[in-house]
PDB file of C-alpha atoms and ligand atoms in Angstrom:
ATOM      1  CA  UNK C 194      24.071   3.899  12.847  1.00 49.00           C
ATOM      2  CA  UNK C 195      21.763   1.521  11.897  1.00 60.00           C
ATOM      3  CA  UNK C 196      20.840   0.429   8.556  1.00 69.00           C
ATOM      4  CA  UNK C 197      17.658   1.423   8.348  1.00 85.00           C
ATOM      5  CA  UNK C 198      14.679  -1.227   7.222  1.00 92.00           C
ATOM      6  CA  UNK C 199      14.533  -1.656   3.436  1.00 96.00           C
ATOM      7  CA  UNK C 200      10.817  -3.056   2.261  1.00 97.00           C
ATOM      8  CA  UNK C 201      10.218  -5.299  -0.943  1.00 98.00           C
ATOM      9  CA  UNK C 202       7.031  -4.832  -1.677  1.00 98.00           C
ATOM     10  CA  UNK C 203       5.242  -6.785  -4.347  1.00 98.00           C
ATOM     11  CA  UNK C 204       2.055  -5.317  -6.636  1.00 98.00           C
ATOM     12  CA  UNK C 205       0.043  -8.855  -8.333  1.00 98.00           C
ATOM     13  CA  UNK C 206      -2.268  -6.609  -9.479  1.00 98.00           C
ATOM     14  CA  UNK C 207      -5.484  -8.476 -11.351  1.00 98.00           C
ATOM     15  CA  UNK C 208      -2.582 -10.305 -12.537  1.00 98.00           C
ATOM     16  CA  UNK C 209      -2.326 -13.440 -10.944  1.00 98.00           C
ATOM     17  CA  UNK C 210      -5.848 -15.439  -9.707  1.00 98.00           C
ATOM     18  CA  UNK C 211      -6.383 -17.859  -6.935  1.00 98.00           C
ATOM     19  CA  UNK C 212      -5.028 -20.835  -8.641  1.00 98.00           C
ATOM     20  CA  UNK C 213      -1.812 -18.040 -10.019  1.00 98.00           C
ATOM     21  CA  UNK C 214      -1.843 -16.706  -6.143  1.00 98.00           C
ATOM     22  CA  UNK C 215      -1.492 -20.534  -4.733  1.00 98.00           C
ATOM     23  CA  UNK C 216       1.458 -21.700  -6.903  1.00 98.00           C
ATOM     24  CA  UNK C 217       3.289 -18.191  -6.191  1.00 98.00           C
ATOM     25  CA  UNK C 218       3.288 -19.115  -2.857  1.00 98.00           C
ATOM     26  CA  UNK C 219       4.087 -22.508  -2.742  1.00 97.00           C
ATOM     27  CA  UNK C 220       7.467 -21.636  -4.786  1.00 97.00           C
ATOM     28  CA  UNK C 221       7.783 -18.744  -2.572  1.00 97.00           C
ATOM     29  CA  UNK C 222       6.894 -19.276   1.067  1.00 96.00           C
ATOM     30  CA  UNK C 223       9.419 -22.614   1.732  1.00 94.00           C
ATOM     31  CA  UNK C 224      12.411 -20.628   0.569  1.00 92.00           C
ATOM     32  CA  UNK C 225      11.632 -17.670   2.513  1.00 92.00           C
ATOM     33  CA  UNK C 226      14.055 -17.106   4.594  1.00 84.00           C
ATOM     34  CA  UNK C 227      14.230 -14.249   7.242  1.00 79.00           C
ATOM     35  CA  UNK C 228      16.092 -11.547   6.625  1.00 77.00           C
ATOM     36  CA  UNK C 229      17.327  -9.439   9.233  1.00 81.00           C
ATOM     37  CA  UNK C 230      16.490  -5.651   7.913  1.00 91.00           C
ATOM     38  CA  UNK C 231      13.777  -6.744   5.476  1.00 95.00           C
ATOM     39  CA  UNK C 232      10.456  -5.988   5.198  1.00 96.00           C
ATOM     40  CA  UNK C 233       8.707  -8.987   2.297  1.00 97.00           C
ATOM     41  CA  UNK C 234       5.080  -7.503   2.017  1.00 98.00           C
ATOM     42  CA  UNK C 235       3.024  -8.763  -1.086  1.00 98.00           C
ATOM     43  CA  UNK C 236      -0.669  -7.754  -3.036  1.00 98.00           C
ATOM     44  CA  UNK C 237      -2.324  -9.787  -4.116  1.00 98.00           C
ATOM     45  CA  UNK C 238      -6.348  -8.918  -5.860  1.00 98.00           C
ATOM     46  CA  UNK C 239      -8.929  -9.261  -2.362  1.00 98.00           C
ATOM     47  CA  UNK C 240     -10.050 -13.152  -3.411  1.00 98.00           C
ATOM     48  CA  UNK C 241      -6.395 -14.212  -2.771  1.00 98.00           C
ATOM     49  CA  UNK C 242      -6.144 -13.329   0.500  1.00 98.00           C
ATOM     50  CA  UNK C 243      -7.615 -15.019   2.759  1.00 96.00           C
ATOM     51  CA  UNK C 244      -6.047 -17.943   1.244  1.00 97.00           C
ATOM     52  CA  UNK C 245      -2.442 -16.366   1.544  1.00 98.00           C
ATOM     53  CA  UNK C 246      -3.151 -15.942   4.758  1.00 97.00           C
ATOM     54  CA  UNK C 247      -4.073 -19.150   5.642  1.00 97.00           C
ATOM     55  CA  UNK C 248      -0.909 -20.143   3.616  1.00 97.00           C
ATOM     56  CA  UNK C 249       1.527 -17.909   4.995  1.00 97.00           C
ATOM     57  CA  UNK C 250       1.318 -18.623   8.655  1.00 92.00           C
ATOM     58  CA  UNK C 251       4.395 -17.277  10.521  1.00 90.00           C
ATOM     59  CA  UNK C 252       6.286 -17.249   7.093  1.00 94.00           C
ATOM     60  CA  UNK C 253       8.322 -13.871   7.077  1.00 94.00           C
ATOM     61  CA  UNK C 254       5.427 -12.762   4.653  1.00 97.00           C
ATOM     62  CA  UNK C 255       3.367 -10.018   4.552  1.00 97.00           C
ATOM     63  CA  UNK C 256       0.598  -9.290   3.601  1.00 98.00           C
ATOM     64  CA  UNK C 257      -1.642  -6.184   1.779  1.00 98.00           C
ATOM     65  CA  UNK C 258      -4.881  -5.548  -0.145  1.00 98.00           C
ATOM     66  CA  UNK C 259      -3.975  -2.785  -3.516  1.00 98.00           C
ATOM     67  CA  UNK C 260      -7.264  -0.866  -2.771  1.00 98.00           C
ATOM     68  CA  UNK C 261      -9.718   0.179   0.481  1.00 98.00           C
ATOM     69  CA  UNK C 262     -13.164   2.312   0.098  1.00 98.00           C
ATOM     70  CA  UNK C 263     -13.565   4.883   1.850  1.00 98.00           C
ATOM     71  CA  UNK C 264     -16.533   4.050   4.300  1.00 98.00           C
ATOM     72  CA  UNK C 265     -16.319   2.022   7.138  1.00 96.00           C
ATOM     73  CA  UNK C 266     -19.104   0.100   6.276  1.00 96.00           C
ATOM     74  CA  UNK C 267     -22.336  -0.392   5.231  1.00 97.00           C
ATOM     75  CA  UNK C 268     -24.620  -0.257   2.215  1.00 98.00           C
ATOM     76  CA  UNK C 269     -21.600   0.246  -0.863  1.00 98.00           C
ATOM     77  CA  UNK C 270     -21.358  -2.412  -3.041  1.00 98.00           C
ATOM     78  CA  UNK C 271     -18.728  -3.704  -4.178  1.00 97.00           C
ATOM     79  CA  UNK C 272     -16.200  -2.054  -1.765  1.00 98.00           C
ATOM     80  CA  UNK C 273     -13.800  -3.831   0.826  1.00 98.00           C
ATOM     81  CA  UNK C 274     -13.333  -2.178   3.741  1.00 98.00           C
ATOM     82  CA  UNK C 275     -10.749  -1.702   5.642  1.00 98.00           C
ATOM     83  CA  UNK C 276     -11.765  -3.602   9.103  1.00 98.00           C
ATOM     84  CA  UNK C 277     -12.587  -6.410   6.338  1.00 98.00           C
ATOM     85  CA  UNK C 278      -9.417  -5.955   4.713  1.00 98.00           C
ATOM     86  CA  UNK C 279      -7.426  -6.508   9.053  1.00 98.00           C
ATOM     87  CA  UNK C 280     -10.014  -9.458   9.093  1.00 96.00           C
ATOM     88  CA  UNK C 281      -8.444 -11.613   5.840  1.00 96.00           C
ATOM     89  CA  UNK C 282      -4.946 -10.805   7.444  1.00 96.00           C
ATOM     90  CA  UNK C 283      -3.458  -7.637   5.667  1.00 98.00           C
ATOM     91  CA  UNK C 284      -1.601  -5.304   7.666  1.00 98.00           C
ATOM     92  CA  UNK C 285      -0.858  -3.196   4.745  1.00 98.00           C
ATOM     93  CA  UNK C 286      -2.706  -1.341   1.867  1.00 98.00           C
ATOM     94  CA  UNK C 287      -1.569   0.384  -1.576  1.00 98.00           C
ATOM     95  CA  UNK C 288      -4.109   3.839  -1.993  1.00 98.00           C
ATOM     96  CA  UNK C 289      -4.441   5.554  -4.349  1.00 98.00           C
ATOM     97  CA  UNK C 290      -2.114   3.551  -7.194  1.00 98.00           C
ATOM     98  CA  UNK C 291      -1.601   5.584 -10.362  1.00 97.00           C
ATOM     99  CA  UNK C 292      -4.104   2.479 -12.000  1.00 97.00           C
ATOM    100  CA  UNK C 293      -6.583   3.392  -9.886  1.00 98.00           C
ATOM    101  CA  UNK C 294      -6.305   6.906 -10.132  1.00 97.00           C
ATOM    102  CA  UNK C 295      -6.899   6.939 -13.864  1.00 95.00           C
ATOM    103  CA  UNK C 296      -9.172   4.143 -15.147  1.00 97.00           C
ATOM    104  CA  UNK C 297     -11.403   4.803 -11.479  1.00 97.00           C
ATOM    105  CA  UNK C 298     -11.149   8.738 -11.550  1.00 96.00           C
ATOM    106  CA  UNK C 299      -9.096   8.716  -7.871  1.00 97.00           C
ATOM    107  CA  UNK C 300      -7.923  11.520  -6.833  1.00 98.00           C
ATOM    108  CA  UNK C 301      -5.916  13.252  -3.847  1.00 98.00           C
ATOM    109  CA  UNK C 302      -9.249  14.147  -1.747  1.00 98.00           C
ATOM    110  CA  UNK C 303     -10.735  10.402  -2.007  1.00 98.00           C
ATOM    111  CA  UNK C 304      -6.494   8.870  -0.950  1.00 98.00           C
ATOM    112  CA  UNK C 305      -6.878  11.044   1.643  1.00 98.00           C
ATOM    113  CA  UNK C 306     -10.144   9.526   2.935  1.00 98.00           C
ATOM    114  CA  UNK C 307      -8.848   6.107   2.029  1.00 98.00           C
ATOM    115  CA  UNK C 308      -5.572   7.662   4.330  1.00 98.00           C
ATOM    116  CA  UNK C 309      -8.072   7.961   6.956  1.00 98.00           C
ATOM    117  CA  UNK C 310     -10.298   4.708   6.861  1.00 98.00           C
ATOM    118  CA  UNK C 311      -6.554   2.369   6.589  1.00 98.00           C
ATOM    119  CA  UNK C 312      -4.945   4.518   9.614  1.00 98.00           C
ATOM    120  CA  UNK C 313      -8.118   3.993  11.194  1.00 97.00           C
ATOM    121  CA  UNK C 314      -7.990   0.645  11.405  1.00 97.00           C
ATOM    122  CA  UNK C 315      -4.784  -0.341  12.127  1.00 97.00           C
ATOM    123  CA  UNK C 316      -3.460  -1.001   8.376  1.00 98.00           C
ATOM    124  CA  UNK C 317      -0.142   0.627   7.596  1.00 98.00           C
ATOM    125  CA  UNK C 318      -1.235   2.161   3.711  1.00 98.00           C
ATOM    126  CA  UNK C 319       0.928   3.181   0.821  1.00 98.00           C
ATOM    127  CA  UNK C 320       0.498   6.030  -0.593  1.00 98.00           C
ATOM    128  CA  UNK C 321       1.536   5.800  -3.820  1.00 98.00           C
ATOM    129  CA  UNK C 322       1.901   9.399  -5.838  1.00 98.00           C
ATOM    130  CA  UNK C 323       3.988  10.517  -9.304  1.00 98.00           C
ATOM    131  CA  UNK C 324       3.444  12.635 -12.143  1.00 97.00           C
ATOM    132  CA  UNK C 325       2.853  11.248 -15.385  1.00 95.00           C
ATOM    133  CA  UNK C 326       4.548  11.393 -18.863  1.00 94.00           C
ATOM    134  CA  UNK C 327       3.192  15.298 -19.733  1.00 95.00           C
ATOM    135  CA  UNK C 328       4.314  16.694 -16.132  1.00 96.00           C
ATOM    136  CA  UNK C 329       7.406  15.214 -16.410  1.00 95.00           C
ATOM    137  CA  UNK C 330       8.157  16.991 -19.914  1.00 95.00           C
ATOM    138  CA  UNK C 331       6.800  20.002 -18.838  1.00 96.00           C
ATOM    139  CA  UNK C 332       9.175  19.920 -15.132  1.00 96.00           C
ATOM    140  CA  UNK C 333       6.338  19.764 -13.227  1.00 97.00           C
ATOM    141  CA  UNK C 334       6.817  16.698 -11.548  1.00 97.00           C
ATOM    142  CA  UNK C 335       8.372  18.286  -8.075  1.00 97.00           C
ATOM    143  CA  UNK C 336       5.178  20.259  -7.963  1.00 98.00           C
ATOM    144  CA  UNK C 337       3.556  17.506  -8.459  1.00 98.00           C
ATOM    145  CA  UNK C 338       4.287  15.119  -6.323  1.00 98.00           C
ATOM    146  CA  UNK C 339       4.642  17.904  -3.741  1.00 98.00           C
ATOM    147  CA  UNK C 340       0.962  18.395  -4.569  1.00 98.00           C
ATOM    148  CA  UNK C 341      -0.063  14.716  -4.595  1.00 98.00           C
ATOM    149  CA  UNK C 342       1.311  14.649  -0.810  1.00 98.00           C
ATOM    150  CA  UNK C 343      -0.049  17.693   0.423  1.00 97.00           C
ATOM    151  CA  UNK C 344      -3.765  17.202   0.053  1.00 98.00           C
ATOM    152  CA  UNK C 345      -3.583  12.885   0.465  1.00 98.00           C
ATOM    153  CA  UNK C 346      -1.494  13.558   3.801  1.00 98.00           C
ATOM    154  CA  UNK C 347      -3.513  16.706   5.053  1.00 97.00           C
ATOM    155  CA  UNK C 348      -4.982  17.091   8.295  1.00 96.00           C
ATOM    156  CA  UNK C 349      -3.337  13.662  10.578  1.00 97.00           C
ATOM    157  CA  UNK C 350      -1.891  13.934  13.527  1.00 96.00           C
ATOM    158  CA  UNK C 351       1.960  13.328  12.814  1.00 95.00           C
ATOM    159  CA  UNK C 352       1.883   9.976  14.777  1.00 95.00           C
ATOM    160  CA  UNK C 353      -0.926   9.027  12.041  1.00 97.00           C
ATOM    161  CA  UNK C 354       1.613   9.785   9.116  1.00 97.00           C
ATOM    162  CA  UNK C 355       4.340   7.904  11.308  1.00 96.00           C
ATOM    163  CA  UNK C 356       2.506   4.846  10.133  1.00 97.00           C
ATOM    164  CA  UNK C 357       2.018   5.748   6.142  1.00 98.00           C
ATOM    165  CA  UNK C 358       4.877   4.171   3.811  1.00 98.00           C
ATOM    166  CA  UNK C 359       5.211   6.648   0.494  1.00 98.00           C
ATOM    167  CA  UNK C 360       5.618   5.189  -2.694  1.00 98.00           C
ATOM    168  CA  UNK C 361       6.830   7.486  -5.769  1.00 98.00           C
ATOM    169  CA  UNK C 362       5.950   5.846  -8.484  1.00 97.00           C
ATOM    170  CA  UNK C 363       6.504   8.048 -11.838  1.00 97.00           C
ATOM    171  CA  UNK C 364       3.275   7.005 -14.000  1.00 95.00           C
ATOM    172  CA  UNK C 365       5.800   6.758 -17.587  1.00 94.00           C
ATOM    173  CA  UNK C 366       7.679   4.303 -15.380  1.00 94.00           C
ATOM    174  CA  UNK C 367       4.784   1.736 -14.289  1.00 93.00           C
ATOM    175  CA  UNK C 368       5.106  -1.365 -16.760  1.00 90.00           C
ATOM    176  CA  UNK C 369       6.860   0.019 -19.220  1.00 92.00           C
ATOM    177  CA  UNK C 370      10.203  -0.961 -18.906  1.00 91.00           C
ATOM    178  CA  UNK C 371      11.582   2.408 -18.401  1.00 93.00           C
ATOM    179  CA  UNK C 372      12.403   2.747 -15.330  1.00 94.00           C
ATOM    180  CA  UNK C 373      13.463   6.514 -13.630  1.00 93.00           C
ATOM    181  CA  UNK C 374      16.959   7.654 -12.879  1.00 96.00           C
ATOM    182  CA  UNK C 375      17.861   6.180  -9.596  1.00 97.00           C
ATOM    183  CA  UNK C 376      18.714   9.696  -8.636  1.00 97.00           C
ATOM    184  CA  UNK C 377      16.039  10.778  -9.948  1.00 97.00           C
ATOM    185  CA  UNK C 378      13.708   8.196  -7.365  1.00 97.00           C
ATOM    186  CA  UNK C 379      16.010   9.727  -4.422  1.00 98.00           C
ATOM    187  CA  UNK C 380      15.071  13.150  -5.487  1.00 97.00           C
ATOM    188  CA  UNK C 381      11.297  12.633  -5.722  1.00 98.00           C
ATOM    189  CA  UNK C 382      12.453  11.113  -2.266  1.00 98.00           C
ATOM    190  CA  UNK C 383      13.268  14.781  -1.273  1.00 98.00           C
ATOM    191  CA  UNK C 384      10.381  16.729  -2.633  1.00 98.00           C
ATOM    192  CA  UNK C 385       7.991  13.919  -0.467  1.00 98.00           C
ATOM    193  CA  UNK C 386      10.535  14.477   2.738  1.00 98.00           C
ATOM    194  CA  UNK C 387      10.765  17.953   2.444  1.00 97.00           C
ATOM    195  CA  UNK C 388       6.659  18.169   1.748  1.00 97.00           C
ATOM    196  CA  UNK C 389       5.955  16.240   5.102  1.00 97.00           C
ATOM    197  CA  UNK C 390       8.865  18.405   7.174  1.00 97.00           C
ATOM    198  CA  UNK C 391       6.691  21.591   5.742  1.00 96.00           C
ATOM    199  CA  UNK C 392       3.093  19.951   7.189  1.00 96.00           C
ATOM    200  CA  UNK C 393       4.347  18.133  10.097  1.00 95.00           C
ATOM    201  CA  UNK C 394       7.985  17.837  11.328  1.00 89.00           C
ATOM    202  CA  UNK C 395      10.513  17.336  10.150  1.00 93.00           C
ATOM    203  CA  UNK C 396      11.738  14.032  12.462  1.00 94.00           C
ATOM    204  CA  UNK C 397       8.074  12.469  10.893  1.00 95.00           C
ATOM    205  CA  UNK C 398       9.431  13.014   7.540  1.00 96.00           C
ATOM    206  CA  UNK C 399      12.877  11.575   7.800  1.00 95.00           C
ATOM    207  CA  UNK C 400      11.156   8.814   9.730  1.00 95.00           C
ATOM    208  CA  UNK C 401       9.128   7.492   6.760  1.00 97.00           C
ATOM    209  CA  UNK C 402       9.902   4.801   4.340  1.00 97.00           C
ATOM    210  CA  UNK C 403       9.514   5.819   0.772  1.00 98.00           C
ATOM    211  CA  UNK C 404       9.762   3.217  -1.625  1.00 98.00           C
ATOM    212  CA  UNK C 405       9.891   3.661  -6.014  1.00 98.00           C
ATOM    213  CA  UNK C 406       8.581   2.273  -8.290  1.00 97.00           C
ATOM    214  CA  UNK C 407       8.197   1.566 -11.777  1.00 96.00           C
ATOM    215  CA  UNK C 408       9.951  -1.187 -13.970  1.00 95.00           C
ATOM    216  CA  UNK C 409      11.736  -2.301 -10.812  1.00 97.00           C
ATOM    217  CA  UNK C 410      13.937  -5.537 -11.281  1.00 97.00           C
ATOM    218  CA  UNK C 411      16.770  -7.431  -9.980  1.00 97.00           C
ATOM    219  CA  UNK C 412      19.182  -5.948 -11.964  1.00 96.00           C
ATOM    220  CA  UNK C 413      17.866  -2.411 -11.287  1.00 97.00           C
ATOM    221  CA  UNK C 414      16.836  -3.081  -7.928  1.00 97.00           C
ATOM    222  CA  UNK C 415      20.168  -2.383  -6.308  1.00 97.00           C
ATOM    223  CA  UNK C 416      20.704   0.997  -7.719  1.00 97.00           C
ATOM    224  CA  UNK C 417      17.362   2.144  -6.111  1.00 97.00           C
ATOM    225  CA  UNK C 418      18.335   0.599  -2.160  1.00 97.00           C
ATOM    226  CA  UNK C 419      21.670   2.343  -2.049  1.00 96.00           C
ATOM    227  CA  UNK C 420      19.757   5.884  -3.369  1.00 96.00           C
ATOM    228  CA  UNK C 421      19.981   7.745   0.129  1.00 93.00           C
ATOM    229  CA  UNK C 422      16.231   8.337   0.570  1.00 96.00           C
ATOM    230  CA  UNK C 423      14.243   5.327  -0.730  1.00 97.00           C
ATOM    231  CA  UNK C 424      14.332   2.760   1.520  1.00 97.00           C
ATOM    232  CA  UNK C 425      12.531   0.708  -0.368  1.00 97.00           C
ATOM    233  CA  UNK C 426      11.004  -0.978  -4.051  1.00 98.00           C
ATOM    234  CA  UNK C 427       6.964  -1.490  -5.372  1.00 98.00           C
ATOM    235  CA  UNK C 428       7.763  -3.504  -7.960  1.00 98.00           C
ATOM    236  CA  UNK C 429       4.685  -5.137 -10.407  1.00 98.00           C
ATOM    237  CA  UNK C 430       5.524  -7.495 -12.956  1.00 97.00           C
ATOM    238  CA  UNK C 431       8.766  -8.477 -10.943  1.00 98.00           C
ATOM    239  CA  UNK C 432       6.559  -9.239  -8.152  1.00 98.00           C
ATOM    240  CA  UNK C 433       4.647 -11.296  -9.916  1.00 98.00           C
ATOM    241  CA  UNK C 434       7.369 -14.634 -10.808  1.00 98.00           C
ATOM    242  CA  UNK C 435       8.408 -16.088  -7.840  1.00 98.00           C
ATOM    243  CA  UNK C 436      12.278 -16.436  -9.141  1.00 97.00           C
ATOM    244  CA  UNK C 437      12.371 -12.055  -9.647  1.00 98.00           C
ATOM    245  CA  UNK C 438       9.972 -11.761  -6.368  1.00 97.00           C
ATOM    246  CA  UNK C 439      12.962 -13.944  -4.607  1.00 96.00           C
ATOM    247  CA  UNK C 440      15.377 -11.836  -6.646  1.00 96.00           C
ATOM    248  CA  UNK C 441      14.378  -8.722  -5.407  1.00 97.00           C
ATOM    249  CA  UNK C 442      14.551  -9.782  -2.052  1.00 96.00           C
ATOM    250  CA  UNK C 443      18.035 -11.038  -2.524  1.00 94.00           C
ATOM    251  CA  UNK C 444      19.509  -7.970  -2.910  1.00 94.00           C
ATOM    252  CA  UNK C 445      17.868  -5.668  -0.281  1.00 93.00           C
ATOM    253  CA  UNK C 446      19.945  -8.571   1.512  1.00 88.00           C
TER     254      UNK C 446
HETATM  255  P1  PGA E1980       5.588  -2.162 -13.075  1.00 81.48           P
HETATM  256  O1  PGA E1980       4.805  -2.300 -11.922  1.00 81.48           O
HETATM  257  O2  PGA E1980       6.761  -2.836 -11.371  1.00 81.48           O
HETATM  258  O3  PGA E1980       5.331  -3.412 -13.715  1.00 81.48           O
HETATM  259  O4  PGA E1980       6.231  -0.541 -13.275  1.00 81.48           O
HETATM  260  C1  PGA E1980       5.135  -0.835 -10.576  1.00 81.48           C
HETATM  261  C2  PGA E1980       3.383  -1.036 -10.074  1.00 81.48           C
HETATM  262  O5  PGA E1980       2.767  -0.409 -10.054  1.00 81.48           O
HETATM  263  O6  PGA E1980       3.379  -0.578  -8.386  1.00 81.48           O
END
């Protein structure tokens, strides 16, 4: 059986501005080798997308945005539409990252509208789910994750859902240095697939890429990538320095 593609995604958050993104690209692009079976995508700030696109050219590095408007176009000051992201060179977009949920009150209903907008424009959305520390401690992780999947992914066609990537990112592991045990990530990937199989078809659930995110580093990434059902990682901190992002890619090879 052919090995599944490994996805190494990097979330720059609000941590790399224009100069820092330029410097990152100048370091990474010359040494980036096309790797069979590895998909590298980074998610810079909105203001860096156009310059990143110009710098990347034909290099094997995809670009995504960190958020998208649920609206197609119109008087929505501050929003950025999916078609604008396409125009800026994005192929991917993060939806409902836990920092959007936490600091901007985004919920699963809004996530669904953003997923719809992204899919309608041909973007590949990365839908972020994951339980809080309190929910984890109360033993509610499986129910929380299944609920986020159920509400966020409701009402699409199997073909549409087939274009979604789900990132399991337990809130307690993001930016804390406390990464989830790899077996926990594998269990969560299974919860996600079970829910998708119930909602759509088993085949859709099987094919759907599921990522783990939360304090991923070059030293622990291998343990996630070898878990059954984990197709890759969404890294924040470790993606923001060129050497560590290249370390993640190296591990994926
Ligand atoms: P982290 O962030 O790798 O810095 O924990 C992950 C994320 O927010 O996607």
